[in-house]
Amino acid sequence: MSSHHFGRSSFVRRLYLASALLLSVALASCQSMDLSRSDVRAGLIPPSKAPALSVGAEVVAERMPASIVVDMDSGRVLHADDADGLRHPASLTKLMTLYLLFEAIEARRIGLDDAMPVTAFAAARAPSKLGLRPGETIRVRDAMSGLAVKSANDVASVVAEALGGTDDAFALAMTRKARQLGMTRTNFANPSGLPDEAQISTARDMAILGQQIRKRFPQYAALFKTEGFEYGGRHYAATNKLLGRVAGVDGMKTGYVNASGFNLVASARRNGRGVIVVVLGGRTGRERDASVEALIDTYLGPGS
């Protein structure tokens, strides 16, 4: 998928939205976070005095490598290479879209068999997509597979509109949740990861998100290791090609836009130990996958 430049007015509007969110977060700084103090001590979360995100204040590296390996159980950082450098997350974004969907299901604001309407806006999102049409509906359980397995951008907007009204409003909720989870250097501008200059994150922040999904919503772990699913009479294969090929890999999500390069958040468990591995900025999907596999072998031992 090729990125394209957005108009200055669009970017300024998004900067305004991000600034408004950061102000609201600052005013609500006394609110508790979902992570424990032990997670902070383990080094997974940057210290509370870490600089607040200011969109546009730093250069976002394009197609540059960054990586982190985190012990899934203790949260201890085992490896870090430019883990706090700003990058475009691409479709790793959908992990947060899913997180908020899981929260809505948990709170019984929406059910697995509820039908979500497809608007013309959602149907018009660029590929990758399921090809949903305006006026159709999609069940929540099918949308979950569409996001986690196929990485469908039309589905991401369907979920955003169902839960937040619009992509922009939902993106604000995504960024607000990121702050609550300790993701201090992340800003979401849309629910899919489609190209946007204001859509930024880091390898460390994505590791936090991956670990929190595994810790808070273990009932959905199988979703992220699904190698394919059927929808509308078609079979969709998982974008994560390590599934079923690399021993112990059991999730989570790939991402690619031209400005980001090839990204992957992967979870793996071998010999009673688990890790979250994040690799950003791969030059090719094969290179990215090889880097993730090598890091898994290094910190969990070779697969059988």
PDB file of C-alpha atoms in Angstrom:
ATOM      1  CA  MET A   1       0.000   0.000   0.000  1.00  0.00           C
ATOM      2  CA  SER A   2       1.492   3.314  -0.998  1.00  0.00           C
ATOM      3  CA  SER A   3       1.207   6.346   1.242  1.00  0.00           C
ATOM      4  CA  HIS A   4       0.190   9.720  -0.099  1.00  0.00           C
ATOM      5  CA  HIS A   5       0.535  13.190   1.244  1.00  0.00           C
ATOM      6  CA  PHE A   6      -2.365  14.790   3.029  1.00  0.00           C
ATOM      7  CA  GLY A   7      -3.189  18.467   2.732  1.00  0.00           C
ATOM      8  CA  ARG A   8      -1.811  20.906   5.245  1.00  0.00           C
ATOM      9  CA  SER A   9      -5.308  21.773   6.461  1.00  0.00           C
ATOM     10  CA  SER A  10      -5.999  18.134   7.284  1.00  0.00           C
ATOM     11  CA  PHE A  11      -2.748  17.810   9.197  1.00  0.00           C
ATOM     12  CA  VAL A  12      -3.364  21.044  11.120  1.00  0.00           C
ATOM     13  CA  ARG A  13      -6.811  19.781  12.076  1.00  0.00           C
ATOM     14  CA  ARG A  14      -5.333  16.556  13.357  1.00  0.00           C
ATOM     15  CA  LEU A  15      -2.686  18.433  15.302  1.00  0.00           C
ATOM     16  CA  TYR A  16      -5.460  20.436  16.917  1.00  0.00           C
ATOM     17  CA  LEU A  17      -7.334  17.257  17.845  1.00  0.00           C
ATOM     18  CA  ALA A  18      -4.171  15.701  19.261  1.00  0.00           C
ATOM     19  CA  SER A  19      -3.394  18.846  21.267  1.00  0.00           C
ATOM     20  CA  ALA A  20      -6.913  18.907  22.662  1.00  0.00           C
ATOM     21  CA  LEU A  21      -6.586  15.305  23.726  1.00  0.00           C
ATOM     22  CA  LEU A  22      -3.229  15.864  25.394  1.00  0.00           C
ATOM     23  CA  LEU A  23      -4.702  18.759  27.347  1.00  0.00           C
ATOM     24  CA  SER A  24      -7.556  16.561  28.539  1.00  0.00           C
ATOM     25  CA  VAL A  25      -5.086  13.852  29.529  1.00  0.00           C
ATOM     26  CA  ALA A  26      -3.012  16.360  31.487  1.00  0.00           C
ATOM     27  CA  LEU A  27      -6.102  17.572  33.344  1.00  0.00           C
ATOM     28  CA  ALA A  28      -6.985  13.976  34.176  1.00  0.00           C
ATOM     29  CA  SER A  29      -3.484  12.927  35.168  1.00  0.00           C
ATOM     30  CA  CYS A  30      -4.646  11.840  38.601  1.00  0.00           C
ATOM     31  CA  GLN A  31      -6.607   8.945  37.096  1.00  0.00           C
ATOM     32  CA  SER A  32      -5.246   5.455  37.731  1.00  0.00           C
ATOM     33  CA  MET A  33      -3.551   3.429  35.018  1.00  0.00           C
ATOM     34  CA  ASP A  34      -4.381  -0.167  34.129  1.00  0.00           C
ATOM     35  CA  LEU A  35      -0.796  -1.350  34.607  1.00  0.00           C
ATOM     36  CA  SER A  36       0.746  -2.334  37.920  1.00  0.00           C
ATOM     37  CA  ARG A  37       3.695  -0.672  39.630  1.00  0.00           C
ATOM     38  CA  SER A  38       5.717  -3.823  39.016  1.00  0.00           C
ATOM     39  CA  ASP A  39       5.303  -3.241  35.270  1.00  0.00           C
ATOM     40  CA  VAL A  40       6.763   0.232  35.712  1.00  0.00           C
ATOM     41  CA  ARG A  41       9.699  -1.041  37.790  1.00  0.00           C
ATOM     42  CA  ALA A  42      10.373  -3.743  35.195  1.00  0.00           C
ATOM     43  CA  GLY A  43      11.066  -1.037  32.638  1.00  0.00           C
ATOM     44  CA  LEU A  44       8.223  -1.820  30.238  1.00  0.00           C
ATOM     45  CA  ILE A  45       6.640   1.580  30.782  1.00  0.00           C
ATOM     46  CA  PRO A  46       8.710   4.745  30.426  1.00  0.00           C
ATOM     47  CA  PRO A  47       8.998   6.720  33.689  1.00  0.00           C
ATOM     48  CA  SER A  48       6.104   8.993  34.573  1.00  0.00           C
ATOM     49  CA  LYS A  49       8.319  12.004  33.887  1.00  0.00           C
ATOM     50  CA  ALA A  50       8.829  10.972  30.262  1.00  0.00           C
ATOM     51  CA  PRO A  51       8.225  13.949  27.937  1.00  0.00           C
ATOM     52  CA  ALA A  52       4.654  14.326  26.786  1.00  0.00           C
ATOM     53  CA  LEU A  53       3.997  13.625  23.131  1.00  0.00           C
ATOM     54  CA  SER A  54       4.022  16.695  20.925  1.00  0.00           C
ATOM     55  CA  VAL A  55       3.030  15.841  17.376  1.00  0.00           C
ATOM     56  CA  GLY A  56       5.353  17.483  14.899  1.00  0.00           C
ATOM     57  CA  ALA A  57       8.064  18.244  17.475  1.00  0.00           C
ATOM     58  CA  GLU A  58      10.181  15.263  16.376  1.00  0.00           C
ATOM     59  CA  VAL A  59      11.031  13.720  13.046  1.00  0.00           C
ATOM     60  CA  VAL A  60       9.199  10.436  12.533  1.00  0.00           C
ATOM     61  CA  ALA A  61      11.698   7.995  11.059  1.00  0.00           C
ATOM     62  CA  GLU A  62      10.508   6.324   7.877  1.00  0.00           C
ATOM     63  CA  ARG A  63      11.509   2.754   7.012  1.00  0.00           C
ATOM     64  CA  MET A  64      14.104   2.690   9.800  1.00  0.00           C
ATOM     65  CA  PRO A  65      14.504  -0.353  12.061  1.00  0.00           C
ATOM     66  CA  ALA A  66      13.407  -0.368  15.680  1.00  0.00           C
ATOM     67  CA  SER A  67      12.755  -3.335  17.941  1.00  0.00           C
ATOM     68  CA  ILE A  68      12.073  -4.510  21.467  1.00  0.00           C
ATOM     69  CA  VAL A  69      11.712  -7.851  23.240  1.00  0.00           C
ATOM     70  CA  VAL A  70       9.713  -7.981  26.477  1.00  0.00           C
ATOM     71  CA  ASP A  71       9.241 -10.919  28.830  1.00  0.00           C
ATOM     72  CA  MET A  72       5.524 -11.619  28.585  1.00  0.00           C
ATOM     73  CA  ASP A  73       5.141 -12.591  32.230  1.00  0.00           C
ATOM     74  CA  SER A  74       7.392 -10.162  34.108  1.00  0.00           C
ATOM     75  CA  GLY A  75       7.382  -7.244  31.665  1.00  0.00           C
ATOM     76  CA  ARG A  76      11.179  -7.067  31.806  1.00  0.00           C
ATOM     77  CA  VAL A  77      12.790  -5.586  28.704  1.00  0.00           C
ATOM     78  CA  LEU A  78      15.244  -8.134  27.282  1.00  0.00           C
ATOM     79  CA  HIS A  79      16.308  -6.218  24.174  1.00  0.00           C
ATOM     80  CA  ALA A  80      15.777  -2.710  22.823  1.00  0.00           C
ATOM     81  CA  ASP A  81      16.981  -0.985  19.656  1.00  0.00           C
ATOM     82  CA  ASP A  82      15.638   2.576  19.259  1.00  0.00           C
ATOM     83  CA  ALA A  83      12.557   1.340  21.117  1.00  0.00           C
ATOM     84  CA  ASP A  84      11.369   4.904  21.842  1.00  0.00           C
ATOM     85  CA  GLY A  85      11.967   6.309  18.358  1.00  0.00           C
ATOM     86  CA  LEU A  86       8.825   7.581  16.655  1.00  0.00           C
ATOM     87  CA  ARG A  87       7.508   5.467  13.791  1.00  0.00           C
ATOM     88  CA  HIS A  88       4.274   5.067  11.832  1.00  0.00           C
ATOM     89  CA  PRO A  89       2.541   1.953  13.241  1.00  0.00           C
ATOM     90  CA  ALA A  90       0.524   1.148  10.094  1.00  0.00           C
ATOM     91  CA  SER A  91      -1.908  -1.714  10.759  1.00  0.00           C
ATOM     92  CA  LEU A  92      -0.466  -2.422  14.204  1.00  0.00           C
ATOM     93  CA  THR A  93      -3.003   0.314  14.969  1.00  0.00           C
ATOM     94  CA  LYS A  94      -5.747  -2.303  14.756  1.00  0.00           C
ATOM     95  CA  LEU A  95      -4.518  -3.822  18.018  1.00  0.00           C
ATOM     96  CA  MET A  96      -5.892  -0.742  19.777  1.00  0.00           C
ATOM     97  CA  THR A  97      -9.091  -0.862  17.733  1.00  0.00           C
ATOM     98  CA  LEU A  98      -9.535  -4.427  18.940  1.00  0.00           C
ATOM     99  CA  TYR A  99      -8.639  -3.481  22.532  1.00  0.00           C
ATOM    100  CA  LEU A 100     -11.473  -0.937  22.616  1.00  0.00           C
ATOM    101  CA  LEU A 101     -13.831  -3.419  20.978  1.00  0.00           C
ATOM    102  CA  PHE A 102     -12.950  -6.023  23.631  1.00  0.00           C
ATOM    103  CA  GLU A 103     -13.639  -3.429  26.326  1.00  0.00           C
ATOM    104  CA  ALA A 104     -17.038  -2.655  24.799  1.00  0.00           C
ATOM    105  CA  ILE A 105     -17.919  -6.354  24.735  1.00  0.00           C
ATOM    106  CA  GLU A 106     -16.763  -6.747  28.350  1.00  0.00           C
ATOM    107  CA  ALA A 107     -18.934  -3.789  29.383  1.00  0.00           C
ATOM    108  CA  ARG A 108     -21.881  -5.286  27.449  1.00  0.00           C
ATOM    109  CA  ARG A 109     -22.186  -2.193  25.302  1.00  0.00           C
ATOM    110  CA  ILE A 110     -22.075  -4.480  22.275  1.00  0.00           C
ATOM    111  CA  GLY A 111     -22.398  -8.230  21.776  1.00  0.00           C
ATOM    112  CA  LEU A 112     -20.531 -10.759  19.658  1.00  0.00           C
ATOM    113  CA  ASP A 113     -23.569 -11.381  17.478  1.00  0.00           C
ATOM    114  CA  ASP A 114     -24.623  -7.743  17.182  1.00  0.00           C
ATOM    115  CA  ALA A 115     -24.734  -6.425  13.598  1.00  0.00           C
ATOM    116  CA  MET A 116     -22.781  -3.258  12.866  1.00  0.00           C
ATOM    117  CA  PRO A 117     -23.866  -1.142   9.873  1.00  0.00           C
ATOM    118  CA  VAL A 118     -21.513  -0.430   6.972  1.00  0.00           C
ATOM    119  CA  THR A 119     -21.528   3.205   5.853  1.00  0.00           C
ATOM    120  CA  ALA A 120     -20.357   4.556   2.522  1.00  0.00           C
ATOM    121  CA  PHE A 121     -17.342   6.052   4.304  1.00  0.00           C
ATOM    122  CA  ALA A 122     -16.300   2.706   5.793  1.00  0.00           C
ATOM    123  CA  ALA A 123     -16.855   0.850   2.514  1.00  0.00           C
ATOM    124  CA  ALA A 124     -14.639   3.359   0.683  1.00  0.00           C
ATOM    125  CA  ARG A 125     -11.533   2.736   2.828  1.00  0.00           C
ATOM    126  CA  ALA A 126      -8.476   1.682   0.841  1.00  0.00           C
ATOM    127  CA  PRO A 127      -7.358  -1.965   0.827  1.00  0.00           C
ATOM    128  CA  SER A 128      -6.647  -4.229   2.559  1.00  0.00           C
ATOM    129  CA  LYS A 129     -10.375  -4.796   3.052  1.00  0.00           C
ATOM    130  CA  LEU A 130     -13.209  -7.317   3.053  1.00  0.00           C
ATOM    131  CA  GLY A 131     -15.048  -5.399   0.338  1.00  0.00           C
ATOM    132  CA  LEU A 132     -18.029  -4.515   2.508  1.00  0.00           C
ATOM    133  CA  ARG A 133     -20.793  -2.554   0.777  1.00  0.00           C
ATOM    134  CA  PRO A 134     -22.803   0.412   2.074  1.00  0.00           C
ATOM    135  CA  GLY A 135     -26.015  -0.718   3.735  1.00  0.00           C
ATOM    136  CA  GLU A 136     -24.658  -4.131   4.686  1.00  0.00           C
ATOM    137  CA  THR A 137     -23.960  -5.196   8.249  1.00  0.00           C
ATOM    138  CA  ILE A 138     -21.200  -7.278   9.791  1.00  0.00           C
ATOM    139  CA  ARG A 139     -21.374  -9.166  13.082  1.00  0.00           C
ATOM    140  CA  VAL A 140     -18.948  -8.187  15.809  1.00  0.00           C
ATOM    141  CA  ARG A 141     -17.377 -11.669  15.889  1.00  0.00           C
ATOM    142  CA  ASP A 142     -16.714 -11.510  12.136  1.00  0.00           C
ATOM    143  CA  ALA A 143     -15.322  -8.001  12.466  1.00  0.00           C
ATOM    144  CA  MET A 144     -12.842  -9.270  15.059  1.00  0.00           C
ATOM    145  CA  SER A 145     -11.516 -11.820  12.565  1.00  0.00           C
ATOM    146  CA  GLY A 146     -11.496  -9.216   9.814  1.00  0.00           C
ATOM    147  CA  LEU A 147      -9.264  -6.971  11.937  1.00  0.00           C
ATOM    148  CA  ALA A 148      -6.940  -9.529  13.528  1.00  0.00           C
ATOM    149  CA  VAL A 149      -6.530 -11.955  10.633  1.00  0.00           C
ATOM    150  CA  LYS A 150      -7.168 -10.048   7.404  1.00  0.00           C
ATOM    151  CA  SER A 151      -6.285  -6.543   8.692  1.00  0.00           C
ATOM    152  CA  ALA A 152      -9.295  -5.078   6.906  1.00  0.00           C
ATOM    153  CA  ASN A 153      -9.456  -1.288   6.807  1.00  0.00           C
ATOM    154  CA  ASP A 154     -13.157  -1.136   5.968  1.00  0.00           C
ATOM    155  CA  VAL A 155     -13.889  -3.224   9.068  1.00  0.00           C
ATOM    156  CA  ALA A 156     -11.786  -0.882  11.222  1.00  0.00           C
ATOM    157  CA  SER A 157     -13.989   2.056  10.249  1.00  0.00           C
ATOM    158  CA  VAL A 158     -17.159   0.032  10.807  1.00  0.00           C
ATOM    159  CA  VAL A 159     -16.024  -0.665  14.379  1.00  0.00           C
ATOM    160  CA  ALA A 160     -14.943   2.944  14.900  1.00  0.00           C
ATOM    161  CA  GLU A 161     -18.308   4.275  13.778  1.00  0.00           C
ATOM    162  CA  ALA A 162     -20.244   1.720  15.824  1.00  0.00           C
ATOM    163  CA  LEU A 163     -18.377   2.556  19.032  1.00  0.00           C
ATOM    164  CA  GLY A 164     -17.348   6.181  18.549  1.00  0.00           C
ATOM    165  CA  GLY A 165     -19.576   7.681  15.883  1.00  0.00           C
ATOM    166  CA  THR A 166     -16.750   8.698  13.540  1.00  0.00           C
ATOM    167  CA  ASP A 167     -13.158   7.718  12.780  1.00  0.00           C
ATOM    168  CA  ASP A 168     -11.897  10.980  14.293  1.00  0.00           C
ATOM    169  CA  ALA A 169     -13.853  10.600  17.538  1.00  0.00           C
ATOM    170  CA  PHE A 170     -12.777   6.986  17.888  1.00  0.00           C
ATOM    171  CA  ALA A 171      -9.128   7.933  17.249  1.00  0.00           C
ATOM    172  CA  LEU A 172      -9.316  10.347  20.189  1.00  0.00           C
ATOM    173  CA  ALA A 173     -10.621   7.523  22.374  1.00  0.00           C
ATOM    174  CA  MET A 174      -7.780   5.294  21.118  1.00  0.00           C
ATOM    175  CA  THR A 175      -5.161   7.863  22.073  1.00  0.00           C
ATOM    176  CA  ARG A 176      -6.809   8.435  25.441  1.00  0.00           C
ATOM    177  CA  LYS A 177      -6.663   4.686  26.124  1.00  0.00           C
ATOM    178  CA  ALA A 178      -3.028   4.625  25.008  1.00  0.00           C
ATOM    179  CA  ARG A 179      -2.193   7.154  27.736  1.00  0.00           C
ATOM    180  CA  GLN A 180      -4.040   5.114  30.343  1.00  0.00           C
ATOM    181  CA  LEU A 181      -1.994   2.067  29.363  1.00  0.00           C
ATOM    182  CA  GLY A 182       1.285   3.983  29.625  1.00  0.00           C
ATOM    183  CA  MET A 183       1.826   4.449  25.887  1.00  0.00           C
ATOM    184  CA  THR A 184       3.267   7.943  26.255  1.00  0.00           C
ATOM    185  CA  ARG A 185       4.578   8.390  22.705  1.00  0.00           C
ATOM    186  CA  THR A 186       1.598   7.233  20.646  1.00  0.00           C
ATOM    187  CA  ASN A 187      -0.995   9.270  18.763  1.00  0.00           C
ATOM    188  CA  PHE A 188      -3.783   7.705  16.740  1.00  0.00           C
ATOM    189  CA  ALA A 189      -5.453   9.591  13.897  1.00  0.00           C
ATOM    190  CA  ASN A 190      -7.572   6.739  12.508  1.00  0.00           C
ATOM    191  CA  PRO A 191      -8.602   3.192  13.543  1.00  0.00           C
ATOM    192  CA  SER A 192      -6.888   1.338  10.699  1.00  0.00           C
ATOM    193  CA  GLY A 193      -3.327   2.627  10.349  1.00  0.00           C
ATOM    194  CA  LEU A 194      -3.871   4.031   6.863  1.00  0.00           C
ATOM    195  CA  PRO A 195      -1.275   6.726   6.036  1.00  0.00           C
ATOM    196  CA  ASP A 196      -1.490   9.836   8.198  1.00  0.00           C
ATOM    197  CA  GLU A 197       1.388  12.023   9.388  1.00  0.00           C
ATOM    198  CA  ALA A 198      -0.168  12.221  12.863  1.00  0.00           C
ATOM    199  CA  GLN A 199      -0.412   8.425  13.288  1.00  0.00           C
ATOM    200  CA  ILE A 200       2.696   7.638  15.339  1.00  0.00           C
ATOM    201  CA  SER A 201       3.942   5.193  17.941  1.00  0.00           C
ATOM    202  CA  THR A 202       7.072   3.365  19.107  1.00  0.00           C
ATOM    203  CA  ALA A 203       8.241  -0.213  19.474  1.00  0.00           C
ATOM    204  CA  ARG A 204       7.994   0.110  23.274  1.00  0.00           C
ATOM    205  CA  ASP A 205       4.442   1.431  23.143  1.00  0.00           C
ATOM    206  CA  MET A 206       3.369  -1.373  20.817  1.00  0.00           C
ATOM    207  CA  ALA A 207       4.905  -3.916  23.211  1.00  0.00           C
ATOM    208  CA  ILE A 208       2.865  -2.397  26.041  1.00  0.00           C
ATOM    209  CA  LEU A 209      -0.291  -2.735  23.957  1.00  0.00           C
ATOM    210  CA  GLY A 210       0.463  -6.313  22.941  1.00  0.00           C
ATOM    211  CA  GLN A 211       1.182  -7.369  26.504  1.00  0.00           C
ATOM    212  CA  GLN A 212      -1.927  -5.668  27.877  1.00  0.00           C
ATOM    213  CA  ILE A 213      -4.157  -7.397  25.324  1.00  0.00           C
ATOM    214  CA  ARG A 214      -2.714 -10.733  26.414  1.00  0.00           C
ATOM    215  CA  LYS A 215      -3.029  -9.935  30.124  1.00  0.00           C
ATOM    216  CA  ARG A 216      -6.491  -8.359  30.169  1.00  0.00           C
ATOM    217  CA  PHE A 217      -8.243 -10.348  27.436  1.00  0.00           C
ATOM    218  CA  PRO A 218      -6.812 -13.893  27.491  1.00  0.00           C
ATOM    219  CA  GLN A 219     -10.165 -15.187  26.215  1.00  0.00           C
ATOM    220  CA  TYR A 220      -9.332 -13.717  22.807  1.00  0.00           C
ATOM    221  CA  ALA A 221      -5.812 -15.137  22.537  1.00  0.00           C
ATOM    222  CA  ALA A 222      -6.926 -17.688  19.949  1.00  0.00           C
ATOM    223  CA  LEU A 223      -8.092 -14.887  17.657  1.00  0.00           C
ATOM    224  CA  PHE A 224      -4.523 -13.695  17.105  1.00  0.00           C
ATOM    225  CA  LYS A 225      -3.171 -17.114  16.165  1.00  0.00           C
ATOM    226  CA  THR A 226      -5.927 -17.881  13.653  1.00  0.00           C
ATOM    227  CA  GLU A 227      -4.312 -18.771  10.332  1.00  0.00           C
ATOM    228  CA  GLY A 228      -7.395 -18.057   8.239  1.00  0.00           C
ATOM    229  CA  PHE A 229     -11.161 -17.551   8.281  1.00  0.00           C
ATOM    230  CA  GLU A 230     -14.170 -17.680   5.979  1.00  0.00           C
ATOM    231  CA  TYR A 231     -16.382 -14.692   5.263  1.00  0.00           C
ATOM    232  CA  GLY A 232     -18.852 -14.003   2.490  1.00  0.00           C
ATOM    233  CA  GLY A 233     -17.949 -17.224   0.716  1.00  0.00           C
ATOM    234  CA  ARG A 234     -14.239 -16.378   0.584  1.00  0.00           C
ATOM    235  CA  HIS A 235     -11.231 -17.639   2.522  1.00  0.00           C
ATOM    236  CA  TYR A 236      -8.867 -15.072   4.007  1.00  0.00           C
ATOM    237  CA  ALA A 237      -5.376 -16.142   5.102  1.00  0.00           C
ATOM    238  CA  ALA A 238      -3.629 -14.503   8.042  1.00  0.00           C
ATOM    239  CA  THR A 239      -1.179 -11.731   7.251  1.00  0.00           C
ATOM    240  CA  ASN A 240       1.154 -13.055   9.986  1.00  0.00           C
ATOM    241  CA  LYS A 241       3.196 -15.653   8.109  1.00  0.00           C
ATOM    242  CA  LEU A 242       5.045 -16.835  11.241  1.00  0.00           C
ATOM    243  CA  LEU A 243       1.899 -18.595  12.446  1.00  0.00           C
ATOM    244  CA  GLY A 244       2.229 -22.342  11.953  1.00  0.00           C
ATOM    245  CA  ARG A 245       5.796 -21.920  10.704  1.00  0.00           C
ATOM    246  CA  VAL A 246       7.842 -20.743  13.691  1.00  0.00           C
ATOM    247  CA  ALA A 247       7.579 -22.876  16.823  1.00  0.00           C
ATOM    248  CA  GLY A 248       5.787 -21.194  19.691  1.00  0.00           C
ATOM    249  CA  VAL A 249       4.470 -18.156  17.794  1.00  0.00           C
ATOM    250  CA  ASP A 250       0.846 -17.579  18.827  1.00  0.00           C
ATOM    251  CA  GLY A 251       0.029 -14.042  17.535  1.00  0.00           C
ATOM    252  CA  MET A 252      -0.310 -11.065  17.056  1.00  0.00           C
ATOM    253  CA  LYS A 253      -0.405  -8.460  14.191  1.00  0.00           C
ATOM    254  CA  THR A 254       1.394  -7.248  11.066  1.00  0.00           C
ATOM    255  CA  GLY A 255       1.464  -3.765   9.549  1.00  0.00           C
ATOM    256  CA  TYR A 256       2.691  -2.028   6.422  1.00  0.00           C
ATOM    257  CA  VAL A 257       2.441   1.338   4.737  1.00  0.00           C
ATOM    258  CA  ASN A 258       5.141   2.807   2.554  1.00  0.00           C
ATOM    259  CA  ALA A 259       6.331   5.272   5.208  1.00  0.00           C
ATOM    260  CA  SER A 260       6.574   2.633   7.938  1.00  0.00           C
ATOM    261  CA  GLY A 261       8.090  -0.305   6.157  1.00  0.00           C
ATOM    262  CA  PHE A 262       7.114  -3.759   7.397  1.00  0.00           C
ATOM    263  CA  ASN A 263       6.057  -4.011  11.050  1.00  0.00           C
ATOM    264  CA  LEU A 264       5.153  -6.922  13.301  1.00  0.00           C
ATOM    265  CA  VAL A 265       4.087  -7.440  16.902  1.00  0.00           C
ATOM    266  CA  ALA A 266       4.568 -11.131  17.681  1.00  0.00           C
ATOM    267  CA  SER A 267       3.913 -13.178  20.800  1.00  0.00           C
ATOM    268  CA  ALA A 268       5.645 -16.497  21.362  1.00  0.00           C
ATOM    269  CA  ARG A 269       6.042 -19.086  24.110  1.00  0.00           C
ATOM    270  CA  ARG A 270       8.592 -21.877  24.404  1.00  0.00           C
ATOM    271  CA  ASN A 271       9.880 -23.946  27.290  1.00  0.00           C
ATOM    272  CA  GLY A 272       7.563 -22.273  29.768  1.00  0.00           C
ATOM    273  CA  ARG A 273       8.652 -18.731  28.870  1.00  0.00           C
ATOM    274  CA  GLY A 274       6.925 -16.118  26.733  1.00  0.00           C
ATOM    275  CA  VAL A 275       7.934 -12.918  24.952  1.00  0.00           C
ATOM    276  CA  ILE A 276       6.402 -10.047  23.050  1.00  0.00           C
ATOM    277  CA  VAL A 277       8.611  -9.095  20.106  1.00  0.00           C
ATOM    278  CA  VAL A 278       8.125  -5.886  18.137  1.00  0.00           C
ATOM    279  CA  VAL A 279      10.041  -5.192  14.933  1.00  0.00           C
ATOM    280  CA  LEU A 280       9.352  -1.993  12.991  1.00  0.00           C
ATOM    281  CA  GLY A 281      10.727  -0.704   9.706  1.00  0.00           C
ATOM    282  CA  GLY A 282      11.604  -3.898   7.884  1.00  0.00           C
ATOM    283  CA  ARG A 283      12.630  -3.389   4.257  1.00  0.00           C
ATOM    284  CA  THR A 284      10.627  -6.443   3.202  1.00  0.00           C
ATOM    285  CA  GLY A 285       8.152  -8.725   4.882  1.00  0.00           C
ATOM    286  CA  ARG A 286      10.655 -11.566   4.695  1.00  0.00           C
ATOM    287  CA  GLU A 287      13.363  -9.468   6.361  1.00  0.00           C
ATOM    288  CA  ARG A 288      10.976  -8.412   9.127  1.00  0.00           C
ATOM    289  CA  ASP A 289       9.884 -11.996   9.745  1.00  0.00           C
ATOM    290  CA  ALA A 290      13.486 -13.197   9.870  1.00  0.00           C
ATOM    291  CA  SER A 291      14.343 -10.511  12.420  1.00  0.00           C
ATOM    292  CA  VAL A 292      11.420 -11.509  14.639  1.00  0.00           C
ATOM    293  CA  GLU A 293      12.305 -15.190  14.371  1.00  0.00           C
ATOM    294  CA  ALA A 294      15.946 -14.496  15.273  1.00  0.00           C
ATOM    295  CA  LEU A 295      14.920 -12.496  18.351  1.00  0.00           C
ATOM    296  CA  ILE A 296      12.565 -15.262  19.471  1.00  0.00           C
ATOM    297  CA  ASP A 297      15.353 -17.843  19.089  1.00  0.00           C
ATOM    298  CA  THR A 298      17.781 -15.597  20.990  1.00  0.00           C
ATOM    299  CA  TYR A 299      15.542 -15.047  24.020  1.00  0.00           C
ATOM    300  CA  LEU A 300      13.524 -18.290  24.139  1.00  0.00           C
ATOM    301  CA  GLY A 301      16.043 -20.707  22.690  1.00  0.00           C
ATOM    302  CA  PRO A 302      15.792 -22.519  19.347  1.00  0.00           C
ATOM    303  CA  GLY A 303      12.437 -24.052  18.413  1.00  0.00           C
ATOM    304  CA  SER A 304      12.026 -27.789  18.298  1.00  0.00           C
TER     305      SER A 304
END
